[in-house]
PDB file of C-alpha atoms in Angstrom:
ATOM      1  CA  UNK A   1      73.741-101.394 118.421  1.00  0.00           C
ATOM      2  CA  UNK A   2      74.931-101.379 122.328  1.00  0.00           C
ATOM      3  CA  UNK A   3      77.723-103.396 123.615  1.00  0.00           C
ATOM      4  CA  UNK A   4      78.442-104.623 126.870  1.00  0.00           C
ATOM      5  CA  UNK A   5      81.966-105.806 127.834  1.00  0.00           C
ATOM      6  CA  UNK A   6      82.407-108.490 130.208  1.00  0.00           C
ATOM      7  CA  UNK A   7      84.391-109.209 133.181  1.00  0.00           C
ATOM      8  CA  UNK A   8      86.652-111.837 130.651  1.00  0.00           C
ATOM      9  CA  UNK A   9      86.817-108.582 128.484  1.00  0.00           C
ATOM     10  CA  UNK A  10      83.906-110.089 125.987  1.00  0.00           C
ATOM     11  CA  UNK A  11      82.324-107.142 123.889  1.00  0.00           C
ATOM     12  CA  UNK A  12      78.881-108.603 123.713  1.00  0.00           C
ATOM     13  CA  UNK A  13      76.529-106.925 120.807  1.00  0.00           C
ATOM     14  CA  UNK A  14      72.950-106.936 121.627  1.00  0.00           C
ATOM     15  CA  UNK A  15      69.479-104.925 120.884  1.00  0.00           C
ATOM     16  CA  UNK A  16      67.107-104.236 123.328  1.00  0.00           C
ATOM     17  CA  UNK A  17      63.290-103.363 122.781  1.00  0.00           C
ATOM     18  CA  UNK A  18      59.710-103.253 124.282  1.00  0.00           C
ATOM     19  CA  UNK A  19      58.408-103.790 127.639  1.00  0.00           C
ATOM     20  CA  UNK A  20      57.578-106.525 129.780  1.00  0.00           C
ATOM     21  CA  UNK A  21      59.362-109.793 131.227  1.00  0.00           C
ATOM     22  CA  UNK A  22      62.678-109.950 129.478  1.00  0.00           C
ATOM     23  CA  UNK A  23      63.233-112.616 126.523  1.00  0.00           C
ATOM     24  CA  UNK A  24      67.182-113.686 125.128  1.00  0.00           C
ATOM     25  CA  UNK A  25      67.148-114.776 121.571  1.00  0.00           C
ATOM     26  CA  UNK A  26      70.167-116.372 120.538  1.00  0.00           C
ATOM     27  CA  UNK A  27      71.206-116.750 117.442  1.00  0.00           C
ATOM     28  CA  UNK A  28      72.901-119.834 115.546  1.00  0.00           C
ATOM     29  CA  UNK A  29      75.390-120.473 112.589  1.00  0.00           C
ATOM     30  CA  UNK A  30      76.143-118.677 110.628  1.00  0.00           C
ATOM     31  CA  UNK A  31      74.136-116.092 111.484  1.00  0.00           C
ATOM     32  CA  UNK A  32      74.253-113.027 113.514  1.00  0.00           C
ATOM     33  CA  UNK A  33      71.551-111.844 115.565  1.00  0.00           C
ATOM     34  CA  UNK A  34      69.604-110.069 112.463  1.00  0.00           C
ATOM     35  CA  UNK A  35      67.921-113.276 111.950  1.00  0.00           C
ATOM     36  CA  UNK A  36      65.629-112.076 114.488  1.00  0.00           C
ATOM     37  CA  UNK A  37      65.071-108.708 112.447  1.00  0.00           C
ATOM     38  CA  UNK A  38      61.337-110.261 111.639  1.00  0.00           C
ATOM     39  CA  UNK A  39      60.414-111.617 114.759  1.00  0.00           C
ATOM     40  CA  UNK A  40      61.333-109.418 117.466  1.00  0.00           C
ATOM     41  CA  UNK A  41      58.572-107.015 116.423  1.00  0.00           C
ATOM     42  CA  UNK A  42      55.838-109.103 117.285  1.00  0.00           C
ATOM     43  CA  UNK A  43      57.907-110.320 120.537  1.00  0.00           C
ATOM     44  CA  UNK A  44      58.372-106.572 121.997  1.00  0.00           C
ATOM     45  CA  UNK A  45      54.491-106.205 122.078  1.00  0.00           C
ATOM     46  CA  UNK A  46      54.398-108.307 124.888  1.00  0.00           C
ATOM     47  CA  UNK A  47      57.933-108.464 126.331  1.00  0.00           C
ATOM     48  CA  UNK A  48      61.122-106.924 126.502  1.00  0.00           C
ATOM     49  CA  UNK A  49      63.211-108.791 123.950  1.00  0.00           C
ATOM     50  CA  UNK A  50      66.886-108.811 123.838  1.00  0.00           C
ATOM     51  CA  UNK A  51      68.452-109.924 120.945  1.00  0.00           C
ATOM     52  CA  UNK A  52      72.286-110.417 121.031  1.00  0.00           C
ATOM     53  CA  UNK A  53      75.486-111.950 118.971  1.00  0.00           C
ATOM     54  CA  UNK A  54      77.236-114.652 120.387  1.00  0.00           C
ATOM     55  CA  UNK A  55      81.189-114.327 120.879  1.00  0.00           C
ATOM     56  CA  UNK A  56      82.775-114.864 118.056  1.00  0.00           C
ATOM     57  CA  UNK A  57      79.461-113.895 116.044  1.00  0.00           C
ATOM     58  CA  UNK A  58      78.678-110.723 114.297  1.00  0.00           C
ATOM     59  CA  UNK A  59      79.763-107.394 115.996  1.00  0.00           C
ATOM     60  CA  UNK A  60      80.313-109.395 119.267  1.00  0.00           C
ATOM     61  CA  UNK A  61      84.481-110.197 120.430  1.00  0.00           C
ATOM     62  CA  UNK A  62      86.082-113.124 118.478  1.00  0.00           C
ATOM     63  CA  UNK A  63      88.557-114.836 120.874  1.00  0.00           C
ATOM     64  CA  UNK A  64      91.039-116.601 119.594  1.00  0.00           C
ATOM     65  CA  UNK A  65      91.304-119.644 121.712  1.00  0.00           C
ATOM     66  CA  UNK A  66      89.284-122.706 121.041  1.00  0.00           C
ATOM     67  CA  UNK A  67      88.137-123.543 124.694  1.00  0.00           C
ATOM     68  CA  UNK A  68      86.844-119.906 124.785  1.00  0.00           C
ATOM     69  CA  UNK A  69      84.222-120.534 121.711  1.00  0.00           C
ATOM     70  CA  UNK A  70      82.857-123.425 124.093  1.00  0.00           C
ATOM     71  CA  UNK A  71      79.127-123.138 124.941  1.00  0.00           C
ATOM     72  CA  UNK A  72      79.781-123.048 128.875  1.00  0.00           C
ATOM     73  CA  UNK A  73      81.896-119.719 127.623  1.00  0.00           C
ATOM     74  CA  UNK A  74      78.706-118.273 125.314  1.00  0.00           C
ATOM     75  CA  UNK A  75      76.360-118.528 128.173  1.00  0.00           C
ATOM     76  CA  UNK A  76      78.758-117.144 130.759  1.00  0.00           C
ATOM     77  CA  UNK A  77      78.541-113.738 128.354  1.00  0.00           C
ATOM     78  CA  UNK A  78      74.899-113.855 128.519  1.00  0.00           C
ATOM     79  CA  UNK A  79      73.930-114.096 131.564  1.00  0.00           C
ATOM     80  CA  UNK A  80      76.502-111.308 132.619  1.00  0.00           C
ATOM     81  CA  UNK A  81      74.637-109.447 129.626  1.00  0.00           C
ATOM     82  CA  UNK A  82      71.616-110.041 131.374  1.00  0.00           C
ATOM     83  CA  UNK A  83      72.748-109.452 134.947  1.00  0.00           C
ATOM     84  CA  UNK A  84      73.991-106.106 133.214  1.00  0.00           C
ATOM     85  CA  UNK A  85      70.704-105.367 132.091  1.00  0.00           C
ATOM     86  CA  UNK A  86      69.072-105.651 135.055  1.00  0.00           C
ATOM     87  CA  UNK A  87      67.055-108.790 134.803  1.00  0.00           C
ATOM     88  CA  UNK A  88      67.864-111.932 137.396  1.00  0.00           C
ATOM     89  CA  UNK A  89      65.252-114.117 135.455  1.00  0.00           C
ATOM     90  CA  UNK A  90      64.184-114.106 132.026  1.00  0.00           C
ATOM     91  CA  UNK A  91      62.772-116.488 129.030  1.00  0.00           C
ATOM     92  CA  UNK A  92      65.815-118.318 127.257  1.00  0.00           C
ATOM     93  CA  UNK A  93      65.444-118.840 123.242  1.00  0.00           C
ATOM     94  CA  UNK A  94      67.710-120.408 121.058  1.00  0.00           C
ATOM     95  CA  UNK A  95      67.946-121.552 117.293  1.00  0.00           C
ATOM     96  CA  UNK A  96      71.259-123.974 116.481  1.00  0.00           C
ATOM     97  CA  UNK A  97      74.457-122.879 118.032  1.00  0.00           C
ATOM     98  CA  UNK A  98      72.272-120.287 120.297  1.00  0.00           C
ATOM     99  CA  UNK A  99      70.220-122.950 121.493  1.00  0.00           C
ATOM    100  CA  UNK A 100      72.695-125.368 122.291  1.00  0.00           C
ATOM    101  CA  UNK A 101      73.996-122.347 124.448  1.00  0.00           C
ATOM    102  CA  UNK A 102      70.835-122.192 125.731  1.00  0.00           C
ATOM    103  CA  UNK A 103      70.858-125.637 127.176  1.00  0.00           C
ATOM    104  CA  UNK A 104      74.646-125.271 128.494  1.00  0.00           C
ATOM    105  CA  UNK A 105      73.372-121.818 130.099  1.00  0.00           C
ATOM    106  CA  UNK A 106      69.931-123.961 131.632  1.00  0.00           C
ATOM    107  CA  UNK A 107      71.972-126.750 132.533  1.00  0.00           C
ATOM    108  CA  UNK A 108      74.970-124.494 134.538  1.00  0.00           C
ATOM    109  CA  UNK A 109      72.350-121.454 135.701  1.00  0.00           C
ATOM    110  CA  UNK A 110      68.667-123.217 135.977  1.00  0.00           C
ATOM    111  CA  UNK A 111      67.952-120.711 138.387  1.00  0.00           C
ATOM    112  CA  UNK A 112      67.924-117.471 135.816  1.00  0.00           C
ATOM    113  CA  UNK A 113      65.962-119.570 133.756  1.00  0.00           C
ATOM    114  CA  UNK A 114      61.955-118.865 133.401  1.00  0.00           C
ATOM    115  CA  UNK A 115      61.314-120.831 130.401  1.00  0.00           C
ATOM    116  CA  UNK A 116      63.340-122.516 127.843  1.00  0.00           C
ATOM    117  CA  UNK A 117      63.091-122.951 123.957  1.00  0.00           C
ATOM    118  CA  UNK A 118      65.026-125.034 121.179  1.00  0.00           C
ATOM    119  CA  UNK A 119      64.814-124.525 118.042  1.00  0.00           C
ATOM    120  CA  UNK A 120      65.875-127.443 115.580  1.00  0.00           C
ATOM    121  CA  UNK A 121      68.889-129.557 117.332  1.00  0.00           C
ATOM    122  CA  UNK A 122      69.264-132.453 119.262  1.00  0.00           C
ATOM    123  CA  UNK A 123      71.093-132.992 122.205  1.00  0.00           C
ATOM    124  CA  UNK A 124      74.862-132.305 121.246  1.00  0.00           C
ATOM    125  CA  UNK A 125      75.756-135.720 122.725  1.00  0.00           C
ATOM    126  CA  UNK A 126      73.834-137.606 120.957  1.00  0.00           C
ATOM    127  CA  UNK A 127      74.873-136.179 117.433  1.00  0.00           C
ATOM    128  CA  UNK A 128      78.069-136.981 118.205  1.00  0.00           C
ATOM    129  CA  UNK A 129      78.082-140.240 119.802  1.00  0.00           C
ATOM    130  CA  UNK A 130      75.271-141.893 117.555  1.00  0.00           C
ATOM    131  CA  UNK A 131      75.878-140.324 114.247  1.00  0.00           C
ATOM    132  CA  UNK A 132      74.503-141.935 111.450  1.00  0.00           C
ATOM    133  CA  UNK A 133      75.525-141.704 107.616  1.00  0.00           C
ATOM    134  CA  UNK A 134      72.483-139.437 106.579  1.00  0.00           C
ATOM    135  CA  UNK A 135      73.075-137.164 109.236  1.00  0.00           C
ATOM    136  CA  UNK A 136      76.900-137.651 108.904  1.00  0.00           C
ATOM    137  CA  UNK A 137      76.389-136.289 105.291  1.00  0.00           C
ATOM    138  CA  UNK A 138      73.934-133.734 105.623  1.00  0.00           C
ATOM    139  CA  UNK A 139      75.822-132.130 108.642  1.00  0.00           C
ATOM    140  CA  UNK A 140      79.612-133.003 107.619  1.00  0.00           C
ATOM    141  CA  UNK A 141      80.470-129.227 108.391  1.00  0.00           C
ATOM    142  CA  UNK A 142      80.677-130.194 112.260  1.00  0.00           C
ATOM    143  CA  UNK A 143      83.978-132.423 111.364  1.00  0.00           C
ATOM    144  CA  UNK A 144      85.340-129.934 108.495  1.00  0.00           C
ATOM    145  CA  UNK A 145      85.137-126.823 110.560  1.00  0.00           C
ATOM    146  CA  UNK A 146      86.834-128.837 113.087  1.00  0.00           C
ATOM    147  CA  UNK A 147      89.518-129.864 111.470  1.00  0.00           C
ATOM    148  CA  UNK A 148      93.111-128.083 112.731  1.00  0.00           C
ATOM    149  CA  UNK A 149      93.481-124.795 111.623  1.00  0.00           C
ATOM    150  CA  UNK A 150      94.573-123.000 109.326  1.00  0.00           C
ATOM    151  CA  UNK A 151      93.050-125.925 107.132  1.00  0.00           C
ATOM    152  CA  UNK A 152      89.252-125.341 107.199  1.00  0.00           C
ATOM    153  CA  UNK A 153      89.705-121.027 107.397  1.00  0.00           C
ATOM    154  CA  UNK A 154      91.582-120.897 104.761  1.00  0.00           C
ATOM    155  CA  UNK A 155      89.455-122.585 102.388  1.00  0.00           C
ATOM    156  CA  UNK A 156      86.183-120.727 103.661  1.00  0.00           C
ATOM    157  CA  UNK A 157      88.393-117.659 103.139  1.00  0.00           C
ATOM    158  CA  UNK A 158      88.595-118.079  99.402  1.00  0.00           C
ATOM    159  CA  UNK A 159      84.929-117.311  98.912  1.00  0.00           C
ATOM    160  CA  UNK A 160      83.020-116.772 102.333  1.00  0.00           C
ATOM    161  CA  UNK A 161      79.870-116.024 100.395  1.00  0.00           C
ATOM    162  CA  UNK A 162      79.503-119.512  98.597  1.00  0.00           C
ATOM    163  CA  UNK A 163      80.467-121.325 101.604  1.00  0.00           C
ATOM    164  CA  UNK A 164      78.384-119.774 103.791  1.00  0.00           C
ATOM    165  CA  UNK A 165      75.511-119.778 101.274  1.00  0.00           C
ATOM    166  CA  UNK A 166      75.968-123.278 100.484  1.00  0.00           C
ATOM    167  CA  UNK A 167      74.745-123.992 104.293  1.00  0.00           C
ATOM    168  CA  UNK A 168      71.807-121.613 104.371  1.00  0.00           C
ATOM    169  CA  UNK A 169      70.618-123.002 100.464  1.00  0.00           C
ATOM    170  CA  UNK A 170      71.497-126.573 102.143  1.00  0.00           C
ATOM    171  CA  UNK A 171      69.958-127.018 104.918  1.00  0.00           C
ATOM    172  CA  UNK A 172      67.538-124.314 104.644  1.00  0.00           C
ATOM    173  CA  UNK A 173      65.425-125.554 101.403  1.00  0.00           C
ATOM    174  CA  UNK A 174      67.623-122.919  99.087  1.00  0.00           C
ATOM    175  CA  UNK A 175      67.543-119.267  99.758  1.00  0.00           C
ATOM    176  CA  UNK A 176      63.959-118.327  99.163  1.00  0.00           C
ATOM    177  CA  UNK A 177      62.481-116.244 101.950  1.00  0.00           C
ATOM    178  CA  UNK A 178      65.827-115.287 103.484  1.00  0.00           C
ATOM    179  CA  UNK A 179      65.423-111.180 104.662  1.00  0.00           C
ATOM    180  CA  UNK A 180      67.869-109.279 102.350  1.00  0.00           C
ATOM    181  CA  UNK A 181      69.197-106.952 105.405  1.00  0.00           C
ATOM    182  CA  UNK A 182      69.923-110.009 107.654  1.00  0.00           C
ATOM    183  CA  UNK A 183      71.586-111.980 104.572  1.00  0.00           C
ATOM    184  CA  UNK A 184      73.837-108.388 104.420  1.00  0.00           C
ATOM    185  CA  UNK A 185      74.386-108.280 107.934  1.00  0.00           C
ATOM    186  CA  UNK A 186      75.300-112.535 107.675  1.00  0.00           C
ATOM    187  CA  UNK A 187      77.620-111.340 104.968  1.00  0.00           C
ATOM    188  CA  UNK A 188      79.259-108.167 106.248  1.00  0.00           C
ATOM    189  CA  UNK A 189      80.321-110.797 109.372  1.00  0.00           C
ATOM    190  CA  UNK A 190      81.410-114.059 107.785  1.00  0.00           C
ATOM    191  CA  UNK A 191      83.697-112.283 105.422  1.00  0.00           C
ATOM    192  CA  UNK A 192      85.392-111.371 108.572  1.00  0.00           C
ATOM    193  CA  UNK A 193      88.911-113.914 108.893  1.00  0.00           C
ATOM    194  CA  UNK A 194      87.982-113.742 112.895  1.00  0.00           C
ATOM    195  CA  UNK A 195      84.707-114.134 112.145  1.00  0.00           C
ATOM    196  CA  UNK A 196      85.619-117.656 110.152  1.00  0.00           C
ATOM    197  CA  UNK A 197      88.255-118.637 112.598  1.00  0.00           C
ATOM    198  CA  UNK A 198      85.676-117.921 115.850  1.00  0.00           C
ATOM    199  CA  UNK A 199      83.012-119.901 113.920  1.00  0.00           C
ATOM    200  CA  UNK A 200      85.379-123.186 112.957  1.00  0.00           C
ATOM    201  CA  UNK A 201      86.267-122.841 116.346  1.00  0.00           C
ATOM    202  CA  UNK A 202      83.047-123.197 118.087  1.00  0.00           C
ATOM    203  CA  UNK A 203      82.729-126.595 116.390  1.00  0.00           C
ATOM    204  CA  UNK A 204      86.436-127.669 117.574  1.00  0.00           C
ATOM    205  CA  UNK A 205      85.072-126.604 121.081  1.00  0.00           C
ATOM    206  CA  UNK A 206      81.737-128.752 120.393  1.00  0.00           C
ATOM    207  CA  UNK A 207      83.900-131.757 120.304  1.00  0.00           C
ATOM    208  CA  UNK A 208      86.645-131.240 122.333  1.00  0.00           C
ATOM    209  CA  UNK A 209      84.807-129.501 125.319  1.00  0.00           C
ATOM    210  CA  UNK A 210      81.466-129.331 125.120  1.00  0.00           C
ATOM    211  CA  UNK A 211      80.703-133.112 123.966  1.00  0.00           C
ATOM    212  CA  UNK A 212      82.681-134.430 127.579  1.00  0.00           C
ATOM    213  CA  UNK A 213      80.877-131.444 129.632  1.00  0.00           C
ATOM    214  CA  UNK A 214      77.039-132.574 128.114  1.00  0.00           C
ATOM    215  CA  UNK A 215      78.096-136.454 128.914  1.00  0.00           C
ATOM    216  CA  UNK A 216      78.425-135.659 132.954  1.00  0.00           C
ATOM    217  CA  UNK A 217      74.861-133.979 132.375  1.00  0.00           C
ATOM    218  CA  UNK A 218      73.583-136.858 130.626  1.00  0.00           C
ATOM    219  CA  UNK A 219      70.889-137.924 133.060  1.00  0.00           C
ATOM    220  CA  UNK A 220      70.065-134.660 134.394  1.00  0.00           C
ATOM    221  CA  UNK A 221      66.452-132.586 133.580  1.00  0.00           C
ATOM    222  CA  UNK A 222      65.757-129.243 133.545  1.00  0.00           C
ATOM    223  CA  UNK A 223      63.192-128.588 135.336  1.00  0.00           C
ATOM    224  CA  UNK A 224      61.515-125.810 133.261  1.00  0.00           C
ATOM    225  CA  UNK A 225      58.729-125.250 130.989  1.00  0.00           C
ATOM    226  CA  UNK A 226      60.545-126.127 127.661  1.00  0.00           C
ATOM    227  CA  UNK A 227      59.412-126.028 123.891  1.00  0.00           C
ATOM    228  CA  UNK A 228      61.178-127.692 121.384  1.00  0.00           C
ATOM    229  CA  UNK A 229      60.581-126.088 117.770  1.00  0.00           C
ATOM    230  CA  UNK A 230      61.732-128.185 114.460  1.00  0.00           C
ATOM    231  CA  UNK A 231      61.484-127.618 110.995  1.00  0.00           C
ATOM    232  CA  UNK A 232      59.146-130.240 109.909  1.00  0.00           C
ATOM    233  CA  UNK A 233      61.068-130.253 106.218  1.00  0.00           C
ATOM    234  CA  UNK A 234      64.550-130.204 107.785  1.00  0.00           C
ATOM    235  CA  UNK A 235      67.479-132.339 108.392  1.00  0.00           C
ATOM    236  CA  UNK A 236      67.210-133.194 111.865  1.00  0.00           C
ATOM    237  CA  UNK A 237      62.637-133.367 111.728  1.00  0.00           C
ATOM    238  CA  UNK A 238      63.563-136.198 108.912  1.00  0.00           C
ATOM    239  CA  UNK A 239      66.508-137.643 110.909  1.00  0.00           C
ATOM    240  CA  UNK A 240      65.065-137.871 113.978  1.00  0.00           C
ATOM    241  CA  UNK A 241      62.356-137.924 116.156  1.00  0.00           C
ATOM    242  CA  UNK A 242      63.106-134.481 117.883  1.00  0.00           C
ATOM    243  CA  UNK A 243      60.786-134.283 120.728  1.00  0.00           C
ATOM    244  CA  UNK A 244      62.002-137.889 121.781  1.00  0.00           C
ATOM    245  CA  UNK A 245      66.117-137.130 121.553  1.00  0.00           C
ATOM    246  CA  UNK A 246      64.820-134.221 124.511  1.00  0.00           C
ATOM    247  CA  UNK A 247      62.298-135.992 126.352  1.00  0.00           C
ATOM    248  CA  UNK A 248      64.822-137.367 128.859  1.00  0.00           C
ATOM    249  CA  UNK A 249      66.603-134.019 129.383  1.00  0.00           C
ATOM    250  CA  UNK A 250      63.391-131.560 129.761  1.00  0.00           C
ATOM    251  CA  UNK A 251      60.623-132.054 132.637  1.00  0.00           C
ATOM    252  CA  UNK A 252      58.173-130.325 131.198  1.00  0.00           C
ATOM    253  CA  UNK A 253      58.254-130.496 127.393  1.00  0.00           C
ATOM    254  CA  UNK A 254      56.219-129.301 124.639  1.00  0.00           C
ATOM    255  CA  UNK A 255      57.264-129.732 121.009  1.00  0.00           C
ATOM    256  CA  UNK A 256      56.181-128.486 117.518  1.00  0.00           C
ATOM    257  CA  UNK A 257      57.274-128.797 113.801  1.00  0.00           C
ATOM    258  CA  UNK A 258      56.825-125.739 111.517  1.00  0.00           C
ATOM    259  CA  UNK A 259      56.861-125.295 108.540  1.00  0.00           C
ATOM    260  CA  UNK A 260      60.352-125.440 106.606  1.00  0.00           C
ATOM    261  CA  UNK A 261      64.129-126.746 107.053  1.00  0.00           C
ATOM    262  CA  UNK A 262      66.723-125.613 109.516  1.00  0.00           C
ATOM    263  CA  UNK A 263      66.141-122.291 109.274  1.00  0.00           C
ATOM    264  CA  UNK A 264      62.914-121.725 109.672  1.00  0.00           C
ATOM    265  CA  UNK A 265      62.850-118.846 111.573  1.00  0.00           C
ATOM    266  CA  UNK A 266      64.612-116.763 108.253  1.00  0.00           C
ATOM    267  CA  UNK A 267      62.440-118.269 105.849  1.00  0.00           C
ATOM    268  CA  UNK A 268      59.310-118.469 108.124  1.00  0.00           C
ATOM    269  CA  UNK A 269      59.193-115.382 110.602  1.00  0.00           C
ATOM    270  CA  UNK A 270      56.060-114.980 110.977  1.00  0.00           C
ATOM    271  CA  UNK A 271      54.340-118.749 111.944  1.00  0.00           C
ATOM    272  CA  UNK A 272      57.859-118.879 114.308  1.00  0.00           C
ATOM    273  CA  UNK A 273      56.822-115.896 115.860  1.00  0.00           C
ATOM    274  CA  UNK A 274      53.580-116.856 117.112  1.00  0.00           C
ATOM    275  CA  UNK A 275      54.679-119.985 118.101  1.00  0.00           C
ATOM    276  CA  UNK A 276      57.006-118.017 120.408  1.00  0.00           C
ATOM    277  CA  UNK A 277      54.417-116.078 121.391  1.00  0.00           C
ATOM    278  CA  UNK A 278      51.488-118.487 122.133  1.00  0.00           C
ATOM    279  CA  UNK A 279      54.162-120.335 123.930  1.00  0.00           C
ATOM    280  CA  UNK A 280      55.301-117.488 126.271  1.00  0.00           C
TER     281      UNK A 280
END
């Protein structure tokens, strides 16, 4: 796997394949960018895809600061990734904590931007500031992690594996369908102690930085072709109306819900893949 170091001295671990106009897939929690293992394939037919970790993520730098596991930070590393690889424009995809980067990154570089897609979130906002009790239960990991360390990492730390698991089984439907090599690669990184302290610190930043930064942006579009992607059987396709928590924030919005919970793109690779695709 390549890595590209930043000007802040991020390692950033990506893949690179086929030919065509360039396509980022990021990643989300608590994954690395493996989960794309299955879809990429049928991506690279068509386009150059470039699939890499996040900071703090897999094989990618963990930095130790909270305000640097912000989602401003994330999408600073990818466009210089980008910028690196040659490409001034290219289609943005995101699932969880890689799509929330992907709106910060849309939101503070529209212009790099061809096309945008989210895959199962809402606006980061609006989880926060109108969180109800389901949601409040099923997603209680955004207040653990962010509790002061060494509090949540140390109790992760005891058994990364059932922790970890207990979020894919969760909010996933249970672990049927997961790839075996990206659940390894998933494992090899969150038994990491920077690993766990990176992640629990991307959800202290989602409070304390990125929740003020998305409320000066709160009546601002992006004015790109956007698809929003849920999992019809998930938390936040049950919770919410998903295409309607976006419709004020994206111009030109299209919106589906696949088959499966949150991670739909593990369990499902192959119906997320040519949604991607007819959507490209």
């Amino acid at each position: 796997m390549p890595h590209f170091t930043t000007s802040e001295n991020i390692t950033i671990a990506y893949d690179i394949a086929g030919s065509g106009p360039p396509v980022l897939l990021l990643h989300g929690f608590p994954q690395t960018s493996a989960m794309w293992t299955a879809i990429a394939p049928t991506l690279s037919r068509d386009f150059t895809v470039i699939t890499a970790a996040l900071r703090g993520y897999g094989n990618s730098s963990k930095p130790s600061a909270m305000e640097d596991m912000s989602f401003r930070a994330m999408a600073r590393d990818q466009i210089a990734l980008m910028q690196h690889l040659g490409f001034a424009q290219f289609h943005l995809v995101g699932h969880d904590r890689g799509a929330r980067t992907a709106h910060r990154l849309a939101l503070d570089h529209l212009d790099v931007v061809t096309s945008l897609i989210l895959m199962d979130i809402v606006p980061t906002h609006l989880l926060l500031d109108d969180l109800n009790q389901r949601v409040a239960r099923a997603y209680y990991h955004w207040f653990f992690l962010a509790q002061p360390t060494p509090f949540p990492e140390t109790l992760i730390g005891h058994d990364p594996d059932a922790y970890f698991e207990s979020c894919l089984a969760g909010w996933g439907g249970g672990m049927d369908g997961f790839d075996r090599a990206a659940l390894a690669a998933y494992r090899a990184a969150w038994r990491r102690a920077d690993c766990i302290q990176s992640m629990c610190n991307d959800y202290r930043a989602a409070i304390d930085v990125d929740f003020y930064l998305d409320a000066g942006d709160l009546h601002r579009q992006i004015d790109v072709p956007a698809l929003v992607l849920y999992g019809a059987d998930g938390i936040m396709g049950q919770a919410y109306d998903v295409p309607a928590t976006w419709a004020d924030h994206l111009s030109d919005m299209q919106s589906k819900g696949l088959p499966g919970g949150h991670f739909f793109p593990d369990t499902h690779p192959e119906t997320t893949a040519h949604a991607l695709l007819r959507f490209l």
